[in-house]
PDB file of C-alpha atoms in Angstrom:
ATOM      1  CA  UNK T1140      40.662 123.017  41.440  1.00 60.00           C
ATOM      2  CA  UNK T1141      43.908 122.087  43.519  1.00 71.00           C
ATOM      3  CA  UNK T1142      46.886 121.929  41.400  1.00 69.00           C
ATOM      4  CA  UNK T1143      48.913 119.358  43.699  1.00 74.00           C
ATOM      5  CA  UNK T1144      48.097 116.061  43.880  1.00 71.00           C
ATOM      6  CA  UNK T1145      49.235 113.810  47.080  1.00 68.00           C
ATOM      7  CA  UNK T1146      52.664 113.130  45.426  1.00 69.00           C
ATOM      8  CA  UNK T1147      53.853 116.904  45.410  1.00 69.00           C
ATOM      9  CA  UNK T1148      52.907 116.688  48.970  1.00 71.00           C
ATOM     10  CA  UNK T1149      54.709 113.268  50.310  1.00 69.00           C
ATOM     11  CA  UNK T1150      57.931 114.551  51.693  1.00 69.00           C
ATOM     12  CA  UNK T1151      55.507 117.598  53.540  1.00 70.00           C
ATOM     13  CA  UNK T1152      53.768 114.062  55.422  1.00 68.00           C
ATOM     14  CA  UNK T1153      55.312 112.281  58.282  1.00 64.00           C
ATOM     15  CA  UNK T1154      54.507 109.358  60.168  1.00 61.00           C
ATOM     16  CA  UNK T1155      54.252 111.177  63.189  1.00 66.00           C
ATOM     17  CA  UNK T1156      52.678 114.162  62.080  1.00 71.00           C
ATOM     18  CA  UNK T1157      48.861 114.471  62.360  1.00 77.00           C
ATOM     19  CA  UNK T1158      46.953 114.994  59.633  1.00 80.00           C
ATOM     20  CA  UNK T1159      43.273 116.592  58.624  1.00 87.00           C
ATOM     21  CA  UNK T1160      41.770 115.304  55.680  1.00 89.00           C
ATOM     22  CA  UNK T1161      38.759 117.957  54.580  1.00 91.00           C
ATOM     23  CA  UNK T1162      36.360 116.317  51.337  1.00 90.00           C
ATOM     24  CA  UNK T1163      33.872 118.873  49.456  1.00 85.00           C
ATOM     25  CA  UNK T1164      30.323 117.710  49.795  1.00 86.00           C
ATOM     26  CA  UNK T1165      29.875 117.163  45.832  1.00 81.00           C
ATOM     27  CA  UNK T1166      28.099 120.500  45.013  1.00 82.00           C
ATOM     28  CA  UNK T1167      31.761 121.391  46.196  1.00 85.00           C
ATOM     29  CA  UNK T1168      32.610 124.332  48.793  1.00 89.00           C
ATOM     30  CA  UNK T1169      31.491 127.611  48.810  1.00 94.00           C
ATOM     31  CA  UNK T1170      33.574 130.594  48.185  1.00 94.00           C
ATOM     32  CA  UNK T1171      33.587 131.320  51.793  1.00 96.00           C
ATOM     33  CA  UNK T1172      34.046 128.032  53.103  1.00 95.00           C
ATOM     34  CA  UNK T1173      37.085 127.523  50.589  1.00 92.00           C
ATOM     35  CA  UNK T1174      38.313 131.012  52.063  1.00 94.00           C
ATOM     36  CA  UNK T1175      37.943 129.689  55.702  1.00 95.00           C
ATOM     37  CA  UNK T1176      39.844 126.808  55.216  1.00 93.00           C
ATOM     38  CA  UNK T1177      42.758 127.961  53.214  1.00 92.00           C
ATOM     39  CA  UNK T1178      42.813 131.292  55.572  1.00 94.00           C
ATOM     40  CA  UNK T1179      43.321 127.905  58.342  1.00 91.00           C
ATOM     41  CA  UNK T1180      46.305 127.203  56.463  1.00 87.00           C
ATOM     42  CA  UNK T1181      45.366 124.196  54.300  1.00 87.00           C
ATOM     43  CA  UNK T1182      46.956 122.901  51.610  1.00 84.00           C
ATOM     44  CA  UNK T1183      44.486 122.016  48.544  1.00 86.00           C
ATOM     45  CA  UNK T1184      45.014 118.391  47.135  1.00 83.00           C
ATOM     46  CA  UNK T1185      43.577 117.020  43.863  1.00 81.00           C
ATOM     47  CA  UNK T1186      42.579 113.003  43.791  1.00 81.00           C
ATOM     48  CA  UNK T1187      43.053 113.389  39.811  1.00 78.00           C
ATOM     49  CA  UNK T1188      40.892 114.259  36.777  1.00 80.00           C
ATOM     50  CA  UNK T1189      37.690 111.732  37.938  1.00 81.00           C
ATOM     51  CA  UNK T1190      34.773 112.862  39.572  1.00 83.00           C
ATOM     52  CA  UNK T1191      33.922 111.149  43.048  1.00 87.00           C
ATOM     53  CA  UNK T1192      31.030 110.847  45.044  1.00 90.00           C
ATOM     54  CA  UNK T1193      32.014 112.777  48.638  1.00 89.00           C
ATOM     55  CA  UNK T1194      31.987 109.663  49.950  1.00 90.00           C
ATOM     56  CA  UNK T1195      34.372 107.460  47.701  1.00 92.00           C
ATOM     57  CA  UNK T1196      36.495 110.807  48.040  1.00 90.00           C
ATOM     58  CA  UNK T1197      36.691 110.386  51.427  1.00 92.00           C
ATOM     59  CA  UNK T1198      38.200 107.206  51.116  1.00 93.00           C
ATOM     60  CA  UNK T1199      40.613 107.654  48.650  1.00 89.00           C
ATOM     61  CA  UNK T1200      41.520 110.349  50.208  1.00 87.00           C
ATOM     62  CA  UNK T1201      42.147 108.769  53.523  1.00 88.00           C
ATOM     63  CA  UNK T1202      43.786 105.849  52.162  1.00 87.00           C
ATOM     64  CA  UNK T1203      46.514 107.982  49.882  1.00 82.00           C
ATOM     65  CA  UNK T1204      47.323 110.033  53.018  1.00 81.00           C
ATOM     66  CA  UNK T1205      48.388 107.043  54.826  1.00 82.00           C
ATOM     67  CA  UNK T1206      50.246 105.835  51.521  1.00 80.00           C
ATOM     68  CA  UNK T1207      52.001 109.200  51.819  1.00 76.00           C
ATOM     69  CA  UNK T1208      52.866 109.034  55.483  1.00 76.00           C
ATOM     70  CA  UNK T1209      54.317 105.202  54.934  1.00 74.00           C
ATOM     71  CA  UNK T1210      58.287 105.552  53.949  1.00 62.00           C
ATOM     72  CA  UNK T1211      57.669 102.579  51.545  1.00 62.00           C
ATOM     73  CA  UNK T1212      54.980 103.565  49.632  1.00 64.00           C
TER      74      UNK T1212
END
């Protein structure tokens, strides 16, 4: 349900910055796991309109935060 995707996010993403990459299990999160996280100050991403398996999330996910924190890409 995230309304930014990993472009609106690029310029937030730096090289040297470390960065947490959470993915739903695929019954997604509960309301009070959703609450923990974004009370941790996360900032929901979407990987687009398809449906992934938690585990192809995971690594789009990981490989379109390292796009993002590449100058280039």
């Amino acid at each position: 349900s995230a309304e930014k995707n990993i472009k609106d996010i690029k310029k937030r993403i730096t090289g040297s910055q470390a960065v947490t990459l959470i993915v739903g299990p695929e019954g997604d999160f509960t309301d009070e796991e959703r609450d923990m996280i974004l009370t941790g100050g996360a900032l929901p991403v979407s990987l687009g309109g398809l449906t992934l398996k938690s585990e192809t999330a995971a690594i789009a996910a990981t490989a379109l935060a390292v796009c993002a924190m590449e100058k280039e890409c």
